[in-house]
Coordinates of C-alpha atoms in Angstrom, one line a residue:
M1 CA -30.3 -92.7 36.3
K2 CA -28.6 -95.3 34.2
Q3 CA -28.6 -98.9 35.5
L4 CA -25.2 -100.6 35.4
F5 CA -26.5 -103.0 32.7
R6 CA -29.6 -103.2 30.6
G7 CA -31.5 -106.1 29.0
F8 CA -32.0 -108.6 31.8
V9 CA -35.7 -109.3 32.1
V10 CA -37.9 -111.4 34.4
S11 CA -41.5 -111.2 35.4
L12 CA -42.8 -108.1 37.3
S13 CA -43.7 -108.2 40.9
A14 CA -44.0 -105.2 43.3
L15 CA -45.1 -105.3 46.9
I16 CA -45.4 -102.8 49.7
L17 CA -44.7 -103.7 53.3
T18 CA -47.6 -102.6 55.4
F19 CA -49.9 -103.6 58.2
C20 CA -53.5 -103.0 59.0
S21 CA -55.2 -100.0 60.7
T22 CA -52.3 -97.6 60.1
S23 CA -51.6 -94.7 57.8
P24 CA -48.4 -92.7 57.0
D25 CA -47.9 -89.5 59.0
A26 CA -46.2 -87.0 56.7
T27 CA -45.2 -84.8 59.7
T28 CA -43.2 -87.5 61.5
S29 CA -39.4 -86.9 61.2
L30 CA -38.0 -90.1 59.6
V31 CA -34.4 -91.4 59.7
V32 CA -33.9 -94.7 58.0
R33 CA -30.7 -96.8 58.5
I34 CA -30.1 -99.2 55.6
R35 CA -27.5 -102.0 55.3
W36 CA -25.1 -101.9 52.3
A37 CA -22.8 -104.8 51.6
S38 CA -20.1 -102.5 50.0
D39 CA -19.0 -98.9 49.9
P40 CA -19.8 -96.9 46.8
D41 CA -16.0 -96.6 46.3
N42 CA -16.3 -93.7 43.8
L43 CA -19.1 -91.1 43.7
D44 CA -18.0 -89.3 40.6
P45 CA -21.2 -89.3 38.5
L46 CA -19.1 -90.3 35.4
V47 CA -18.0 -93.5 37.3
V48 CA -21.0 -95.4 38.6
S49 CA -19.2 -98.6 39.2
N50 CA -21.4 -100.5 41.7
S51 CA -25.0 -100.6 43.0
S52 CA -24.2 -98.5 46.1
A53 CA -22.9 -95.7 43.8
S54 CA -25.9 -96.1 41.6
E55 CA -28.3 -95.7 44.5
V56 CA -26.6 -92.5 45.7
A57 CA -26.8 -91.1 42.1
N58 CA -30.5 -91.9 41.9
L59 CA -31.2 -89.9 45.1
T60 CA -28.9 -86.9 44.5
Y61 CA -29.3 -86.4 40.7
C62 CA -32.2 -86.6 38.3
S63 CA -32.4 -88.0 34.8
L64 CA -34.8 -87.1 32.1
L65 CA -36.6 -90.4 32.5
K66 CA -36.7 -93.1 35.2
A67 CA -37.5 -96.8 35.2
S68 CA -40.8 -97.6 36.9
E69 CA -41.7 -101.2 37.6
A70 CA -45.2 -100.2 38.4
D71 CA -45.6 -98.7 34.9
N72 CA -43.6 -101.4 33.2
D73 CA -41.7 -98.7 31.4
F74 CA -39.7 -95.5 31.8
V75 CA -41.6 -92.5 33.1
P76 CA -40.9 -88.7 33.0
W77 CA -38.6 -87.5 35.8
L78 CA -36.9 -84.2 34.9
A79 CA -38.8 -84.3 31.6
E80 CA -42.2 -82.8 31.4
A81 CA -43.6 -85.7 29.5
M82 CA -42.3 -88.7 27.5
P83 CA -40.4 -87.5 24.4
I84 CA -41.7 -86.9 20.9
V85 CA -40.0 -89.2 18.4
Q86 CA -39.3 -88.6 14.7
W87 CA -37.4 -90.7 12.2
A88 CA -35.1 -88.8 9.9
D89 CA -33.7 -90.5 6.8
D90 CA -33.0 -94.2 7.3
S91 CA -30.5 -94.0 10.2
L92 CA -31.4 -91.1 12.5
L93 CA -33.8 -90.8 15.4
L94 CA -34.8 -87.4 16.7
V95 CA -35.9 -87.5 20.3
S96 CA -37.5 -84.2 21.6
Y97 CA -37.9 -83.3 25.3
R98 CA -39.1 -80.4 27.4
L99 CA -37.9 -80.1 31.0
R100 CA -40.3 -79.5 33.9
P101 CA -40.7 -75.8 34.5
E102 CA -40.6 -76.4 38.3
A103 CA -37.1 -78.0 38.1
T104 CA -34.4 -75.9 39.7
W105 CA -30.8 -76.3 41.0
D106 CA -29.9 -75.8 44.6
N107 CA -29.0 -72.1 43.9
G108 CA -32.6 -71.5 42.6
S109 CA -31.7 -71.2 38.9
P110 CA -33.8 -73.3 36.5
V111 CA -32.7 -76.6 35.0
L112 CA -32.4 -75.8 31.3
A113 CA -31.7 -77.5 28.0
R114 CA -28.2 -76.1 28.1
D115 CA -27.6 -78.2 31.2
V116 CA -28.5 -81.3 29.2
A117 CA -26.2 -80.2 26.4
F118 CA -23.4 -79.5 28.9
T119 CA -23.9 -82.9 30.5
L120 CA -23.5 -84.7 27.1
K121 CA -20.3 -82.7 26.5
V122 CA -18.9 -83.8 29.8
M123 CA -19.8 -87.4 29.0
N124 CA -17.7 -87.1 25.8
C125 CA -14.9 -84.9 27.1
P126 CA -11.4 -86.1 26.4
G127 CA -9.3 -86.6 29.5
L128 CA -12.3 -87.7 31.7
P129 CA -13.3 -91.2 32.7
T130 CA -16.1 -91.4 30.1
E131 CA -15.6 -94.9 28.7
M132 CA -18.8 -96.3 30.2
D133 CA -20.9 -93.3 29.2
Q134 CA -19.6 -93.5 25.6
A135 CA -20.4 -97.2 25.5
M136 CA -23.9 -96.7 26.8
F137 CA -24.9 -93.4 25.2
G138 CA -22.6 -93.2 22.2
F139 CA -25.7 -93.4 20.0
I140 CA -26.5 -89.7 21.0
R141 CA -24.5 -87.8 18.4
D142 CA -25.8 -84.2 18.8
I143 CA -28.2 -82.0 20.6
R144 CA -30.3 -79.2 19.1
L145 CA -31.5 -76.5 21.5
D146 CA -34.8 -74.8 20.8
P147 CA -34.1 -71.1 20.2
T148 CA -37.6 -70.1 21.4
D149 CA -37.8 -72.3 24.5
A150 CA -34.9 -72.6 26.9
R151 CA -36.3 -75.9 28.3
R152 CA -36.9 -77.7 25.0
F153 CA -34.3 -79.6 23.0
T154 CA -33.9 -82.5 20.5
L155 CA -31.4 -85.3 20.7
V156 CA -30.0 -86.6 17.4
C157 CA -29.5 -90.3 17.7
V158 CA -27.9 -92.8 15.4
G159 CA -30.0 -95.9 14.7
Q160 CA -33.8 -96.1 15.0
S161 CA -34.1 -98.5 18.0
P162 CA -37.0 -98.0 20.3
D163 CA -34.6 -98.8 23.1
H164 CA -32.7 -95.7 22.2
V165 CA -35.7 -93.6 23.1
R166 CA -35.8 -94.8 26.7
S167 CA -32.0 -94.9 27.0
S168 CA -31.7 -91.3 25.7
G169 CA -33.2 -90.1 29.0
D170 CA -31.3 -92.4 31.4
F171 CA -28.3 -90.3 32.4
S172 CA -27.9 -87.9 35.3
I173 CA -28.1 -84.2 34.4
L174 CA -25.2 -82.1 35.7
P175 CA -25.3 -78.4 36.7
E176 CA -23.4 -76.2 34.3
Y177 CA -23.3 -73.3 36.8
V178 CA -21.1 -75.4 39.1
L179 CA -18.7 -77.0 36.7
D180 CA -18.6 -74.4 33.9
P181 CA -19.9 -71.1 35.4
E182 CA -18.6 -69.0 32.4
G183 CA -20.1 -71.4 29.9
Q184 CA -16.8 -72.0 28.1
L185 CA -18.0 -75.3 26.6
R186 CA -21.0 -73.8 24.9
S187 CA -18.9 -72.8 21.9
I188 CA -17.8 -76.5 21.5
A189 CA -20.2 -78.6 19.5
L190 CA -20.9 -82.1 20.8
P191 CA -19.8 -83.8 17.5
A192 CA -16.4 -82.0 17.7
L193 CA -15.7 -83.7 21.1
R194 CA -16.1 -87.1 19.4
Q195 CA -13.6 -86.4 16.6
T196 CA -10.4 -88.1 18.0
S197 CA -8.4 -87.3 14.9
R198 CA -8.3 -83.6 15.7
P199 CA -6.4 -81.8 18.4
V200 CA -8.4 -81.3 21.6
P201 CA -9.3 -77.6 21.9
A202 CA -7.5 -75.7 24.7
V203 CA -10.8 -74.8 26.4
V204 CA -11.7 -78.5 26.6
V205 CA -8.3 -79.5 28.1
A206 CA -8.7 -76.7 30.7
F207 CA -12.2 -77.9 31.6
A208 CA -11.0 -81.5 32.0
R209 CA -8.3 -80.3 34.4
R210 CA -10.8 -78.3 36.5
Y211 CA -13.1 -81.3 36.7
Q212 CA -10.3 -83.7 37.8
A213 CA -9.2 -81.1 40.4
L214 CA -12.6 -81.4 42.1
E215 CA -11.8 -85.0 43.0
L216 CA -15.5 -85.9 42.9
N217 CA -14.6 -89.5 43.6
K218 CA -13.7 -88.4 47.1
H219 CA -15.7 -85.2 47.4
P220 CA -19.1 -85.7 45.7
E221 CA -20.6 -82.9 47.9
R222 CA -18.8 -80.5 45.6
L223 CA -21.2 -81.3 42.8
P224 CA -24.8 -80.9 44.0
G225 CA -27.5 -82.4 41.8
C226 CA -31.2 -81.5 41.4
G227 CA -32.4 -84.6 43.3
P228 CA -34.1 -84.6 46.7
Y229 CA -31.0 -85.5 48.8
R230 CA -27.5 -84.2 49.4
I231 CA -24.5 -86.0 50.8
S232 CA -24.0 -84.8 54.4
D233 CA -21.4 -87.3 55.5
W234 CA -19.3 -90.1 54.0
Q235 CA -16.9 -92.1 56.1
K236 CA -15.5 -94.5 53.5
G237 CA -16.0 -98.1 54.4
R238 CA -18.2 -97.3 57.4
Y239 CA -21.3 -95.3 56.4
L240 CA -22.8 -92.7 54.1
T241 CA -25.5 -90.2 55.1
L242 CA -27.9 -88.4 52.8
A243 CA -30.0 -85.5 54.1
R244 CA -33.3 -84.4 52.6
K245 CA -33.1 -80.9 51.1
T246 CA -35.4 -78.6 53.1
R247 CA -36.4 -76.9 49.8
W248 CA -36.6 -79.3 46.9
W249 CA -38.2 -78.1 43.7
A250 CA -40.7 -81.0 43.5
D251 CA -42.2 -80.0 46.8
T252 CA -43.9 -77.2 45.0
L253 CA -46.0 -79.7 43.0
S254 CA -49.6 -80.1 44.3
S255 CA -49.7 -83.8 43.5
P256 CA -46.2 -85.2 42.7
P257 CA -46.1 -88.5 41.0
P258 CA -44.2 -91.4 42.8
V259 CA -41.0 -90.6 40.9
L260 CA -41.0 -87.1 42.5
Q261 CA -41.8 -88.2 46.1
A262 CA -39.1 -88.1 48.8
F263 CA -40.2 -88.8 52.4
P264 CA -37.3 -89.7 54.7
D265 CA -35.5 -86.7 56.3
Q266 CA -32.3 -88.7 56.5
L267 CA -31.0 -91.9 54.9
T268 CA -28.0 -93.5 56.6
Y269 CA -26.3 -96.4 54.8
Q270 CA -24.3 -98.6 57.2
I271 CA -21.6 -100.6 55.3
I272 CA -21.6 -104.2 56.7
P273 CA -20.0 -106.6 54.3
D274 CA -20.7 -109.8 56.3
A275 CA -24.3 -111.1 56.0
A276 CA -24.4 -112.6 59.5
T277 CA -23.2 -109.4 61.1
A278 CA -25.8 -107.5 59.2
T279 CA -28.6 -109.8 60.4
L280 CA -27.4 -109.3 64.0
A281 CA -27.5 -105.5 63.5
L282 CA -31.1 -105.7 62.2
R283 CA -32.2 -107.8 65.2
R284 CA -30.5 -105.4 67.6
G285 CA -32.2 -102.4 66.0
E286 CA -29.0 -100.9 64.8
I287 CA -30.3 -100.8 61.2
D288 CA -33.8 -100.5 60.0
L289 CA -33.7 -102.2 56.5
Y290 CA -31.8 -105.2 55.2
S291 CA -32.3 -105.9 51.5
L292 CA -30.8 -108.6 49.3
M293 CA -30.7 -110.9 52.4
P294 CA -29.4 -114.4 52.0
A295 CA -32.1 -117.0 52.0
A296 CA -31.0 -118.8 55.1
E297 CA -30.9 -115.7 57.2
F298 CA -34.3 -114.6 55.8
V299 CA -36.0 -117.9 56.6
R300 CA -34.4 -118.0 60.1
L301 CA -35.8 -114.6 61.0
Q302 CA -39.2 -115.4 59.6
Q303 CA -39.3 -118.5 61.9
S304 CA -38.5 -116.4 65.0
A305 CA -41.6 -115.3 66.9
A306 CA -39.8 -112.3 68.3
D307 CA -38.6 -111.2 64.9
Q308 CA -42.1 -111.6 63.4
Q309 CA -43.3 -109.0 65.9
R310 CA -40.6 -106.4 65.2
L311 CA -39.9 -106.9 61.5
R312 CA -41.8 -107.1 58.2
F313 CA -40.7 -109.4 55.4
S314 CA -41.0 -109.5 51.6
A315 CA -39.6 -111.5 48.7
T316 CA -40.0 -110.6 45.0
D317 CA -38.7 -111.6 41.7
S318 CA -35.6 -109.6 40.5
Y319 CA -33.9 -108.6 37.4
E320 CA -30.5 -109.9 38.6
F321 CA -28.7 -113.2 38.0
L322 CA -25.7 -114.9 39.5
A323 CA -23.1 -115.9 37.0
A324 CA -19.6 -117.3 36.6
S325 CA -17.7 -114.9 34.4
F326 CA -14.5 -115.7 32.4
D327 CA -11.9 -113.3 31.2
V328 CA -11.5 -114.5 27.7
R329 CA -8.4 -112.5 27.1
K330 CA -6.5 -114.9 29.4
S331 CA -4.6 -117.5 27.4
I332 CA -6.0 -120.4 29.4
L333 CA -9.6 -119.2 28.8
R334 CA -9.2 -118.0 25.1
D335 CA -11.3 -120.9 23.7
A336 CA -15.0 -121.7 24.1
L337 CA -14.4 -125.4 24.7
T338 CA -12.4 -124.7 27.9
R339 CA -15.0 -122.3 29.2
R340 CA -17.8 -124.8 28.4
A341 CA -15.8 -127.5 30.2
L342 CA -15.4 -125.4 33.4
S343 CA -19.1 -124.5 33.3
Q344 CA -20.0 -128.2 33.6
L345 CA -18.4 -128.1 37.1
F346 CA -21.1 -125.9 38.6
D347 CA -23.9 -127.9 40.3
V348 CA -26.7 -125.4 39.9
A349 CA -29.5 -127.5 41.4
A350 CA -27.4 -128.0 44.6
L351 CA -26.5 -124.3 44.8
V352 CA -30.1 -123.2 44.4
Q353 CA -31.1 -125.5 47.3
A354 CA -28.1 -124.7 49.5
T355 CA -28.1 -120.9 49.1
Q356 CA -31.6 -119.9 48.0
Q357 CA -33.7 -122.5 49.9
G358 CA -34.8 -123.7 46.4
A359 CA -36.3 -120.3 45.6
A360 CA -34.3 -119.2 42.5
V361 CA -34.8 -119.9 38.8
P362 CA -32.1 -121.6 36.7
S363 CA -31.7 -120.2 33.2
V364 CA -29.9 -121.1 30.0
G365 CA -28.8 -117.5 29.7
L366 CA -29.4 -113.8 30.4
I367 CA -33.1 -113.9 29.6
S368 CA -35.3 -115.2 32.4
P369 CA -37.4 -118.4 31.7
R370 CA -40.5 -116.4 32.8
V371 CA -40.2 -114.2 29.6
K372 CA -41.6 -116.9 27.4
A373 CA -41.6 -114.8 24.3
Y374 CA -37.9 -114.3 24.3
Y375 CA -36.4 -117.2 26.3
H376 CA -34.7 -119.9 24.3
D377 CA -36.4 -122.9 25.8
S378 CA -34.9 -125.3 23.3
L379 CA -31.4 -124.9 24.9
P380 CA -30.6 -127.3 27.7
L381 CA -30.1 -126.1 31.3
L382 CA -26.6 -126.4 32.6
R383 CA -25.9 -129.8 34.0
F384 CA -23.3 -130.8 36.6
D385 CA -21.2 -133.3 34.6
P386 CA -17.5 -133.7 35.4
T387 CA -17.1 -136.4 32.8
T388 CA -18.2 -134.1 30.0
A389 CA -15.9 -131.4 31.5
V390 CA -12.9 -133.8 31.1
S391 CA -13.9 -134.6 27.5
L392 CA -14.3 -131.0 26.5
L393 CA -10.9 -130.2 28.1
Q394 CA -9.3 -132.9 25.9
Q395 CA -11.1 -131.5 22.8
A396 CA -9.6 -128.1 23.7
G397 CA -6.1 -129.5 23.5
W398 CA -5.5 -129.9 27.2
Q399 CA -3.5 -133.0 28.3
R400 CA -3.0 -134.6 31.7
R401 CA -0.5 -137.3 32.7
G402 CA -1.7 -139.4 35.6
A403 CA -2.5 -137.2 38.6
G404 CA -0.6 -134.2 37.2
P405 CA -1.9 -130.9 36.0
W406 CA -3.6 -130.2 32.7
T407 CA -1.2 -128.6 30.2
R408 CA -1.2 -127.4 26.6
P409 CA 1.0 -125.1 24.5
N410 CA 0.2 -121.4 24.6
A411 CA 0.3 -119.1 21.6
Q412 CA 4.1 -119.0 21.8
G413 CA 4.4 -122.8 21.9
Q414 CA 5.4 -122.8 25.6
P415 CA 3.5 -125.2 27.9
E416 CA 0.9 -123.6 30.2
Q417 CA -1.0 -125.1 33.1
L418 CA -4.7 -124.9 33.7
R419 CA -4.7 -123.0 37.0
L420 CA -7.4 -120.5 37.8
D421 CA -7.8 -117.5 40.1
L422 CA -11.5 -117.2 41.1
S423 CA -12.5 -113.9 42.7
Y424 CA -15.8 -113.1 44.5
R425 CA -17.1 -110.6 47.0
T426 CA -16.3 -111.6 50.6
G427 CA -19.1 -111.9 53.1
E428 CA -21.8 -113.1 50.7
P429 CA -22.8 -116.8 51.3
A430 CA -24.1 -117.4 47.8
Y431 CA -20.8 -116.4 46.2
E432 CA -18.8 -118.3 48.8
T433 CA -20.8 -121.5 48.3
A434 CA -20.7 -121.3 44.5
A435 CA -16.9 -120.7 44.6
R436 CA -16.2 -123.5 47.0
Q437 CA -18.5 -126.0 45.2
F438 CA -16.8 -125.2 41.9
S439 CA -13.3 -125.4 43.4
A440 CA -14.0 -128.9 44.9
A441 CA -15.4 -130.2 41.6
A442 CA -12.4 -128.7 39.6
R443 CA -9.8 -130.2 42.0
A444 CA -11.5 -133.6 41.5
V445 CA -10.8 -133.5 37.8
G446 CA -7.3 -132.0 38.2
V447 CA -7.9 -128.3 37.8
A448 CA -6.2 -126.2 40.4
V449 CA -8.3 -123.2 41.7
N450 CA -7.1 -120.4 43.9
L451 CA -10.1 -118.8 45.7
R452 CA -9.8 -115.1 46.2
P453 CA -12.6 -113.7 48.4
T454 CA -12.2 -109.9 48.0
E455 CA -13.7 -106.7 49.3
Q456 CA -16.1 -105.2 46.6
S457 CA -14.0 -102.1 45.7
V458 CA -10.9 -104.2 45.3
L459 CA -12.8 -106.7 43.2
S460 CA -14.1 -103.9 40.9
R461 CA -10.6 -102.8 40.3
Q462 CA -9.5 -106.3 39.6
L463 CA -12.2 -106.8 37.0
R464 CA -11.4 -103.5 35.3
A465 CA -7.7 -104.3 35.2
G466 CA -8.2 -107.9 34.0
A467 CA -6.5 -109.2 37.2
T468 CA -8.5 -112.3 37.7
D469 CA -9.3 -115.3 35.6
M470 CA -12.8 -116.0 36.8
S471 CA -15.3 -114.3 39.1
I472 CA -18.6 -115.1 40.7
R473 CA -20.8 -112.1 40.6
T474 CA -24.3 -110.8 39.8
F475 CA -25.5 -108.8 36.9
S476 CA -28.5 -106.6 37.1
G477 CA -30.5 -104.4 34.8
N478 CA -34.0 -103.2 34.1
P479 CA -36.9 -104.9 32.3
F480 CA -37.6 -102.3 29.6
S481 CA -34.6 -102.5 27.3
Y482 CA -32.6 -105.2 25.4
D483 CA -29.4 -103.3 24.8
F484 CA -26.4 -105.5 25.7
T485 CA -23.8 -103.1 24.4
P486 CA -22.2 -102.3 27.7
L487 CA -21.9 -105.9 28.8
L488 CA -20.9 -107.8 25.7
H489 CA -20.2 -105.5 22.7
S490 CA -16.7 -104.6 21.6
R491 CA -17.6 -101.0 22.3
G492 CA -17.9 -101.9 26.0
I493 CA -14.4 -103.3 26.3
G494 CA -12.4 -101.1 28.7
A495 CA -15.6 -99.9 30.3
S496 CA -18.1 -102.4 31.5
N497 CA -17.3 -105.4 29.3
N498 CA -15.0 -107.0 31.9
T499 CA -14.9 -110.4 30.1
G500 CA -13.2 -108.9 27.1
F501 CA -15.6 -110.9 24.9
S502 CA -16.5 -109.7 21.5
L503 CA -17.1 -111.3 18.1
P504 CA -18.2 -109.7 14.8
A505 CA -21.3 -112.0 14.9
S506 CA -22.2 -111.0 18.5
D507 CA -21.6 -107.3 17.9
E508 CA -23.9 -107.5 14.9
L509 CA -26.6 -109.4 16.9
I510 CA -26.4 -106.9 19.7
D511 CA -26.8 -104.0 17.3
R512 CA -29.8 -105.6 15.5
I513 CA -31.5 -106.5 18.7
A514 CA -31.3 -102.9 19.9
T515 CA -32.6 -101.5 16.7
T516 CA -35.6 -103.6 15.9
D517 CA -39.1 -102.8 17.3
D518 CA -40.8 -105.8 15.8
P519 CA -41.5 -108.3 18.6
A520 CA -41.3 -111.4 16.4
R521 CA -38.0 -110.3 14.8
K522 CA -36.6 -109.3 18.2
A523 CA -37.6 -112.8 19.6
R524 CA -35.7 -114.5 16.7
L525 CA -32.6 -112.3 17.2
L526 CA -32.6 -112.8 21.0
R527 CA -32.8 -116.6 20.5
Q528 CA -29.8 -116.4 18.1
F529 CA -28.0 -114.4 20.7
Q530 CA -28.7 -116.8 23.5
L531 CA -27.5 -119.7 21.3
L532 CA -24.3 -117.9 20.5
L533 CA -23.6 -117.2 24.2
H534 CA -24.5 -120.7 25.1
Q535 CA -21.8 -121.9 22.6
E536 CA -19.2 -119.3 23.5
R537 CA -19.7 -119.0 27.3
P538 CA -18.1 -115.6 28.1
F539 CA -20.0 -116.1 31.3
T540 CA -22.3 -118.9 32.6
V541 CA -25.7 -117.9 34.1
L542 CA -26.4 -120.0 37.2
Y543 CA -29.8 -118.7 38.3
F544 CA -32.0 -115.6 38.6
L545 CA -32.4 -114.3 42.2
R546 CA -35.3 -113.4 44.4
Y547 CA -34.9 -110.2 46.4
R548 CA -35.5 -110.8 50.1
L549 CA -36.0 -107.8 52.4
A550 CA -36.6 -107.4 56.1
A551 CA -37.4 -104.0 57.7
A552 CA -38.5 -102.5 61.0
A553 CA -42.3 -102.9 61.5
R554 CA -42.7 -99.2 61.9
L555 CA -41.7 -98.7 58.2
R556 CA -43.8 -98.9 55.0
V557 CA -41.3 -99.9 52.3
P558 CA -42.1 -99.9 48.6
V559 CA -40.4 -103.1 47.3
T560 CA -39.3 -103.6 43.7
G561 CA -37.6 -106.1 41.5
L562 CA -35.2 -103.4 40.4
K563 CA -31.9 -103.2 42.4
P564 CA -31.5 -102.4 45.3
G565 CA -34.9 -104.0 45.9
Y566 CA -36.7 -101.0 47.5
E567 CA -37.4 -97.3 46.8
A568 CA -35.5 -95.5 49.5
A569 CA -37.0 -92.1 48.8
R570 CA -40.6 -93.4 49.3
I571 CA -40.1 -95.2 52.6
R572 CA -42.6 -93.9 55.1
V573 CA -43.2 -94.3 58.8
E574 CA -46.4 -96.0 60.1
V575 CA -48.2 -94.6 63.1
P576 CA -51.4 -96.0 64.6
Q577 CA -54.6 -94.3 63.7
L578 CA -56.4 -92.5 66.5

């Protein structure tokens, strides 16, 4: 299943929570209660807007390939093996797959190549919310079905990037038999759906209406996937429960690989936005697993003798960083000098100590310092420097009289004040601390900041609508790809590029980074890209996180640096050996 963003890389680390003299008992019925900070908000598979929705998609649907930290690459999921790749002409990539013969839908029918073709058509269907899919998978221009094998197909991709090979298998496959039982879209070629200059065929318009009528954002149970779990209950804002299918196709495999293992009988996600409340629920035994735990809460539990007995703890490097993001479409933030000035008001060293107990890694940008081959170590780390901030504001044309506000003419020649709305998810201490530290530093130099702690679903809507000037949030991805198109390319605007940032130079760099397979050349391009972002500042990276997790001692939890920090389907119960 697609990650929300790709291309953010740190060193690998994977752990398993276990204790001695125990072994998993496959016959034990297992219900696992997991804390979520926010509701999925929307479970339409075309709209995976936050990490909770992504986790559900990864458990209810399957992709052709899946990211595996243990393998340091993508591995086959629905695909029988990694794809065969051919280069055609100078600009096309042919990626050929065959589906696992065991894979079936819930009605017992096989998962076939025509389901993959159908999914790609849905992802490009006019009238549906496909902006993110088109930004992430627009390089797939056509699909060729094998006339002699219903499970074999070839994707025709534009560009010859090795990252395209992995990304070509990173989207959820949808069941044609549910959404288009009469196969009406089979007569419509995938390239035809991308031709916006022509009228939309009536059969496509009718399909889009049927899809919208399902209201999958509210009723995801109406679209079953071929993953191991189904949604059995969803009380929005309170909890979501996934039930293990009694007959899942991968159960027929004699020795399923880790990607096709699913042990818990039930996964219940309790939505608890406040970190302290979540910690209390864990200590009371009301939840079994708390991932992405704030450092202070984690250390406090580790130091408790009682909690050491009933809980197991783990911390691992992640692929996620905390950043201050600017909406560059706002008049007051339209120039890089202003954004650089505001960035100087973050005290990263103090934030790392205050919120992460010193266990986080500052970075000059979206490549981790641990990735020495690609990290731009010649750029300076962000330094807390209000004096430089004032100088940069003046260079940007802002003026201040005495203790008054900063002002400058806008594009229409009218005076505008430098006043900022800063949004962040409520209940998260790291966000709250960063926002308050920045606000205090900004006020000290005459910049007014309105703090807007916001529930996650509301914040997501604000970001999509461009309804806030700045935000404190995290960005996560996987360590196997360097495609920054969704986050910072002009093609991502209106989908996942919520900063609105794009330049011809940055678009070109993103395209060249994604299409080169030469490590030395990729390193040069990535350093150029980091330098450009360092100068332009559409967002400012504060630090890379460590994932902290506490779980009930009876559980064995596979821990990973990929969000959400654990593999829910592979959690097992521990029982003493006789």
